[in-house]
């Protein structure tokens, strides 16, 4: 029984925390990507 | 002698009738109910029609469609045991999904994480009700509100529950417009529901769109490598869509491949619904827990939305948190309709779409983490 709850609580804590943390890091990476490759840079005419 | 031979011949012809039990009959009726829901009510017809028909086929005595060599057993071995069908479906989903609203406002991705919390809380409830560890994981994953993810995880951990978990997942996804609004209203104040969010302005470059699926795949490979088949397939589909140079492949993935695999997947899910496996109290428990999972997902998404509303000084309408559950694009439409009831100037749809696609990534990430942790614990 104890083993069952250890499993459940481990998965709940790691699962919820891990999902939230992963997506937070991913959101930061997307923001960084947007800064690195802004929309304006694609609109500049060639030769400038 | 001849008379006896004719009699035994006739007996074998009537075998289908004489061996039909009440349980078979009940399952055939369930198959017909699924067909009615799909055809008559338009509820997830692409899945409920093949699932319903597969249920009928597998419960016909002596048809032997699920015995070794039977055509449904062959499909099952080929696509479910190998996990190929859900993965192929994911390529199609990726090729259909536009992640732009999410890329415009990446913070909204957090709502996609909160919308998965119901998975883990339901897992605890399932353990409490006496389901085994791997069964509880498969029941919890109904909360991913994402059919292929639920099928992938269940076929890995508890293939005997595949029929009930899949039918529960798709049924509740189609009931999102009924399940979500009361929870959204209960957890938010009228003032919060009236918060106007203005239109999303275009700020994402093509390079970002193209690099996004590659980045997500590499990130998943680092964090939860066991989830790479799912996330990799989803992102491959999306990369083909946004790259603009393989339109034929993207269109084939989103249409022909997705349609063919949906048909085969539906049939094989139906084929797992044999009377002996499906008709028991545990199936009712799975349906009840599936409902709880989606309710908890919605509640956690909205509560997280309230938290974001607080920290952004009231710039985020907490209703969009409900779209973090995945169930794309149904829950985003529910959020838009609900917000519009309270403020005609509020444009929640694109923000909700962002949370919704975030929920798709969130559900796959939650499954990936689950798979990796279980592997790490040596349970599977």
XYZ file of C-alpha atoms in Angstrom:
428
model
C 0.000 0.000 0.000
C 2.821 2.340 0.984
C 4.570 1.544 -2.257
C 1.392 2.420 -4.146
C 1.183 5.860 -2.539
C 4.884 6.543 -2.982
C 4.377 5.824 -6.672
C 1.238 7.991 -6.916
C 2.642 10.968 -5.036
C 6.006 10.808 -6.834
C 4.318 10.800 -10.198
C 1.913 13.577 -9.192
C 4.631 15.867 -7.862
C 7.163 15.160 -10.610
C 4.461 15.109 -13.279
C 2.755 18.378 -12.324
C 5.982 20.152 -11.440
C 7.841 18.760 -14.433
C 5.117 19.704 -16.909
C 4.835 23.231 -15.517
C 8.600 23.743 -15.384
C 9.153 22.295 -18.872
C 6.511 24.491 -20.449
C 7.788 27.545 -18.595
C 11.315 26.955 -19.940
C 9.823 26.334 -23.367
C 7.942 29.634 -23.206
C 11.221 31.402 -22.378
C 12.917 29.662 -25.303
C 10.121 30.754 -27.655
C 10.470 34.342 -26.399
C 14.232 34.145 -27.025
C 13.578 32.781 -30.509
C 11.250 35.697 -31.240
C 13.918 38.160 -30.114
C 16.614 36.458 -32.177
C 14.497 36.346 -35.308
C 12.091 39.293 -35.148
C 9.405 39.779 -37.740
C 10.885 43.109 -38.943
C 14.139 41.477 -40.095
C 12.180 39.417 -42.636
C 10.490 42.507 -44.046
C 13.695 44.398 -44.864
C 14.227 44.607 -48.619
C 17.274 42.773 -50.020
C 20.519 44.760 -50.311
C 19.948 46.793 -47.109
C -25.354 -41.001 -41.865
C -26.262 -38.360 -44.435
C -28.926 -37.006 -42.124
C -26.391 -36.597 -39.304
C -23.974 -34.817 -41.618
C -26.694 -32.374 -42.774
C -27.652 -31.731 -39.158
C -24.069 -30.921 -38.111
C -23.756 -28.652 -41.148
C -26.904 -26.794 -40.128
C -25.671 -26.607 -36.541
C -22.457 -24.907 -37.624
C -24.510 -22.428 -39.673
C -26.542 -21.553 -36.573
C -23.468 -21.424 -34.331
C -23.483 -17.628 -34.370
C -26.999 -17.648 -32.922
C -26.684 -20.539 -30.482
C -23.484 -19.194 -28.955
C -24.746 -15.630 -28.652
C -24.860 -14.688 -24.968
C -26.589 -11.788 -23.228
C -23.168 -10.164 -22.776
C -22.513 -10.327 -26.530
C -25.933 -8.867 -27.211
C -25.329 -6.029 -24.774
C -22.002 -5.218 -26.408
C -23.597 -5.266 -29.863
C -26.155 -2.775 -28.508
C -23.306 -0.611 -27.166
C -21.757 -0.773 -30.648
C -25.091 0.358 -32.119
C -25.271 3.172 -29.547
C -21.826 4.397 -30.624
C -22.973 4.271 -34.254
C -26.067 6.261 -33.318
C -23.977 8.870 -31.459
C -21.668 9.192 -34.454
C -24.204 9.115 -37.273
C -27.375 10.358 -35.599
C -25.916 12.922 -33.221
C -22.701 13.856 -35.020
C -20.579 13.153 -31.914
C -17.000 12.391 -33.001
C -18.348 10.462 -36.058
C -14.874 9.856 -37.487
C -14.079 7.724 -34.472
C -17.391 6.521 -33.111
C -18.507 4.996 -36.428
C -15.470 2.673 -36.820
C -15.292 2.037 -33.038
C -19.000 1.145 -32.945
C -18.678 -1.160 -35.936
C -15.540 -2.771 -34.558
C -17.424 -3.404 -31.286
C -20.192 -5.172 -33.195
C -17.745 -7.266 -35.237
C -15.724 -8.443 -32.254
C -18.800 -9.523 -30.308
C -20.228 -11.780 -32.977
C -19.567 -15.334 -31.778
C -17.377 -17.488 -34.044
C -16.458 -14.488 -36.220
C -12.909 -14.867 -34.845
C -11.875 -11.391 -36.000
C -9.665 -10.944 -32.929
C -8.173 -14.414 -32.918
C -4.673 -14.920 -34.271
C -4.912 -14.426 -38.031
C -8.220 -12.528 -37.801
C -8.178 -9.205 -39.659
C -8.767 -7.041 -36.580
C -6.073 -8.940 -34.633
C -3.677 -8.298 -37.523
C -4.512 -4.578 -37.469
C -4.184 -4.542 -33.673
C -0.776 -6.199 -33.748
C 0.343 -3.945 -36.556
C -0.825 -0.580 -35.254
C -1.577 -0.710 -31.541
C 1.031 -3.111 -30.169
C 3.674 -1.268 -32.184
C 2.128 2.132 -31.160
C 2.245 3.098 -34.818
C -1.352 4.330 -35.227
C -1.322 7.067 -32.540
C 2.086 8.234 -33.755
C 0.910 8.505 -37.371
C -2.199 10.375 -36.195
C 0.096 12.799 -34.403
C 1.943 13.619 -37.631
C -1.456 14.505 -39.105
C -2.436 16.611 -36.090
C 0.875 18.479 -36.300
C 0.262 19.170 -39.974
C -3.208 20.554 -39.135
C -2.251 22.689 -36.138
C -1.392 26.362 -36.323
C 0.751 27.271 -33.317
C 0.833 30.981 -34.245
C -1.495 32.195 -31.443
C 0.757 30.435 -28.934
C 3.931 31.865 -30.472
C 2.443 35.364 -30.319
C 2.064 35.068 -26.547
C 4.343 32.272 -25.214
C 3.385 32.884 -21.548
C 0.048 31.308 -22.336
C 1.866 27.985 -22.618
C 1.710 27.827 -18.812
C -2.059 27.409 -19.038
C -1.402 24.327 -21.142
C 0.572 22.917 -18.217
C -2.076 23.723 -15.598
C -4.684 22.096 -17.815
C -2.929 18.754 -17.363
C -2.967 18.695 -13.562
C -6.199 16.697 -13.603
C -4.255 13.764 -15.102
C -2.168 13.370 -11.989
C -4.933 14.072 -9.462
C -7.115 11.453 -11.187
C -4.221 9.022 -11.086
C -4.257 9.350 -7.279
C -8.021 8.792 -7.195
C -7.696 5.689 -9.391
C -5.059 4.280 -7.028
C -7.398 4.995 -4.125
C -10.153 3.026 -5.876
C -7.906 -0.013 -6.193
C -6.743 0.142 -9.803
C -3.192 -1.054 -10.336
C -0.380 1.453 -10.848
C -0.221 1.079 -14.624
C -4.025 1.019 -14.930
C -4.221 4.234 -12.893
C -1.765 5.922 -15.258
C -3.900 4.931 -18.226
C -7.070 6.205 -16.557
C -5.432 9.479 -15.521
C -4.324 10.132 -19.079
C -7.987 10.557 -20.112
C -7.405 14.006 -18.594
C -4.966 14.777 -21.396
C -8.142 15.377 -23.477
C -6.156 14.126 -26.379
C -7.227 10.842 -27.955
C -3.933 9.691 -29.517
C -1.976 10.466 -26.311
C -4.481 8.462 -24.255
C -4.291 5.581 -26.758
C -0.486 5.666 -26.837
C -0.107 5.575 -23.050
C -2.847 2.986 -22.537
C -1.539 0.660 -25.237
C 1.805 0.861 -23.434
C 0.607 0.292 -19.879
C -2.842 -1.297 -19.863
C -3.889 -2.540 -23.308
C -6.865 -4.372 -21.766
C -8.356 -0.955 -20.896
C -7.845 0.508 -24.360
C -11.516 0.341 -25.384
C -12.944 1.950 -22.263
C -10.205 4.607 -21.946
C -10.489 5.619 -25.630
C -14.283 5.759 -25.655
C -14.275 7.733 -22.379
C -11.627 10.152 -23.730
C -13.437 10.839 -27.001
C -16.884 11.004 -25.352
C -15.834 13.599 -22.806
C -13.919 15.604 -25.408
C -17.131 15.908 -27.384
C -18.967 16.911 -24.197
C -16.543 19.768 -23.438
C -19.175 22.432 -24.390
C -21.458 20.989 -21.710
C -18.875 20.128 -19.039
C -16.772 23.300 -19.042
C -19.100 26.359 -18.832
C -20.561 25.631 -15.345
C -17.041 25.105 -13.921
C -15.809 28.299 -15.597
C -18.708 30.306 -14.149
C -18.357 28.754 -10.701
C -14.663 29.602 -10.385
C -14.669 33.159 -11.776
C -16.330 36.401 -10.779
C -18.429 38.374 -13.261
C -15.743 41.072 -13.220
C -13.100 38.566 -14.262
C -15.295 37.136 -17.006
C -15.737 40.663 -18.405
C -12.007 41.309 -18.800
C -11.415 42.319 -22.405
C -8.441 40.873 -24.204
C -7.675 42.584 -27.440
C -6.827 41.021 -30.792
C -3.507 39.230 -31.225
C -1.094 41.228 -33.384
C 1.178 39.452 -35.832
C 4.672 39.441 -34.384
C 6.163 36.072 -35.279
C 8.625 35.639 -38.116
C 8.684 32.651 -40.464
C 12.069 31.623 -39.104
C 10.607 31.411 -35.609
C 7.699 29.336 -36.893
C 10.106 26.931 -38.597
C 12.544 26.736 -35.686
C 9.759 26.210 -33.124
C 9.006 22.510 -33.907
C 12.730 21.709 -34.027
C 13.288 23.470 -30.690
C 10.374 21.686 -29.006
C 11.598 18.298 -30.261
C 15.149 18.864 -29.036
C 13.875 20.188 -25.711
C 11.640 17.130 -25.208
C 14.552 14.873 -26.104
C 16.524 16.445 -23.252
C 13.752 16.566 -20.645
C 11.682 13.442 -21.308
C 13.177 11.333 -24.098
C 10.519 8.624 -23.727
C 8.005 11.072 -25.152
C 9.943 11.680 -28.335
C 7.817 9.382 -30.525
C 4.737 11.481 -29.700
C 6.282 14.955 -29.615
C 8.586 14.200 -32.550
C 5.637 13.075 -34.686
C 3.546 16.133 -33.724
C 6.406 18.501 -34.466
C 7.381 16.764 -37.724
C 3.847 17.328 -38.976
C 4.012 20.966 -37.943
C 7.434 21.510 -39.479
C 6.153 20.171 -42.801
C 3.206 22.578 -42.582
C 5.155 25.729 -41.723
C 8.197 25.089 -43.895
C 6.056 25.610 -46.994
C 8.346 23.475 -49.137
C 6.706 20.072 -48.622
C 3.054 20.974 -48.991
C 2.303 17.642 -50.618
C 3.636 15.743 -47.603
C 1.908 18.079 -45.147
C -1.414 17.750 -46.971
C -1.085 13.964 -47.242
C -0.326 13.727 -43.513
C -3.247 15.984 -42.585
C -5.705 14.262 -44.917
C -5.021 10.845 -46.444
C -2.746 9.417 -43.725
C -4.811 10.875 -40.873
C -8.047 9.560 -42.436
C -6.752 6.057 -43.153
C -5.186 5.697 -39.720
C -8.302 7.096 -38.010
C -10.368 4.366 -39.691
C -7.945 1.590 -38.719
C -7.458 2.987 -35.218
C -11.206 3.236 -34.621
C -11.808 -0.315 -35.816
C -9.049 -1.748 -33.633
C -10.213 0.196 -30.564
C -13.688 -1.246 -31.148
C -12.087 -4.664 -31.449
C -10.724 -4.392 -27.907
C -14.261 -4.018 -26.567
C -15.048 -7.694 -26.147
C -17.869 -8.482 -23.735
C -15.588 -10.323 -21.312
C -13.225 -7.372 -20.991
C -15.611 -4.446 -21.214
C -18.676 -5.421 -19.192
C -17.608 -4.942 -15.599
C -17.845 -2.411 -12.800
C -14.271 -1.273 -13.462
C -15.357 0.114 -16.837
C -17.972 2.267 -15.086
C -15.217 3.415 -12.724
C -13.062 4.411 -15.696
C -15.879 6.506 -17.160
C -16.491 8.207 -13.783
C -12.778 8.911 -13.295
C -12.469 10.211 -16.864
C -15.204 12.739 -16.135
C -13.425 13.789 -12.949
C -10.140 14.147 -14.857
C -11.615 16.594 -17.372
C -13.443 18.509 -14.633
C -10.232 18.855 -12.613
C -8.255 19.883 -15.710
C -10.741 22.656 -16.434
C -10.775 23.802 -12.810
C -6.984 23.859 -12.563
C -6.694 25.714 -15.877
C -9.168 28.393 -14.787
C -7.545 28.734 -11.341
C -4.144 29.157 -12.980
C -5.743 31.717 -15.287
C -6.888 33.609 -12.185
C -3.338 33.528 -10.872
C -2.019 34.922 -14.166
C -4.784 37.538 -14.097
C -3.618 38.622 -10.651
C 0.076 38.804 -11.573
C -0.556 40.669 -14.831
C -2.737 43.265 -13.109
C -5.961 42.008 -14.697
C -4.737 41.767 -18.279
C -5.596 38.084 -18.681
C -9.150 36.818 -18.649
C -9.080 33.663 -16.462
C -11.643 31.994 -18.727
C -8.916 31.239 -21.274
C -7.381 28.883 -18.707
C -10.180 26.432 -19.521
C -8.721 26.053 -23.025
C -5.468 24.753 -21.535
C -6.965 21.257 -21.451
C -6.178 20.571 -25.119
C -9.450 19.234 -26.702
C -8.511 21.332 -29.717
C -10.318 23.452 -30.951
C -13.523 22.759 -29.047
C -12.503 24.260 -25.701
C -11.192 27.465 -27.352
C -14.619 27.974 -28.926
C -16.296 27.359 -25.562
C -14.086 30.062 -23.998
C -14.872 32.510 -26.811
C -18.634 31.929 -26.452
C -18.542 32.207 -22.676
C -16.445 35.408 -22.717
C -18.630 36.958 -25.411
C -21.719 36.472 -23.234
C -20.256 38.842 -20.636
C -18.371 41.329 -22.800
C -19.179 41.877 -26.452
C -15.854 43.718 -26.931
C -13.699 40.870 -25.700
C -11.797 38.833 -28.283
C -10.818 35.695 -26.457
C -10.722 33.260 -29.377
C -7.103 33.705 -30.495
C -5.823 33.800 -26.903
C -7.847 30.686 -26.130
C -6.447 29.047 -29.285
C -2.972 29.812 -27.931
C -3.838 28.139 -24.615
C -5.456 25.300 -26.547
C -2.396 24.542 -28.660
C -0.338 24.995 -25.480
C -2.581 22.311 -23.982
C -1.698 20.014 -26.870
C 1.991 20.440 -26.160
C 1.251 20.202 -22.429
C -0.614 16.916 -22.760
C 2.188 15.339 -24.786
C 4.784 16.711 -22.360
C 2.813 15.353 -19.379
C 2.646 11.939 -21.062
C 6.353 12.133 -21.921
C 7.243 12.920 -18.306
C 4.945 10.132 -17.118
C 6.588 7.610 -19.461
C 10.074 8.704 -18.433
C 9.343 8.609 -14.687
C 7.721 5.172 -14.925
C 10.704 3.889 -16.881
C 13.024 5.456 -14.290
C 11.107 3.740 -11.467
C 11.537 0.448 -13.293
C 7.799 -0.241 -13.430
C 7.581 -0.852 -17.145
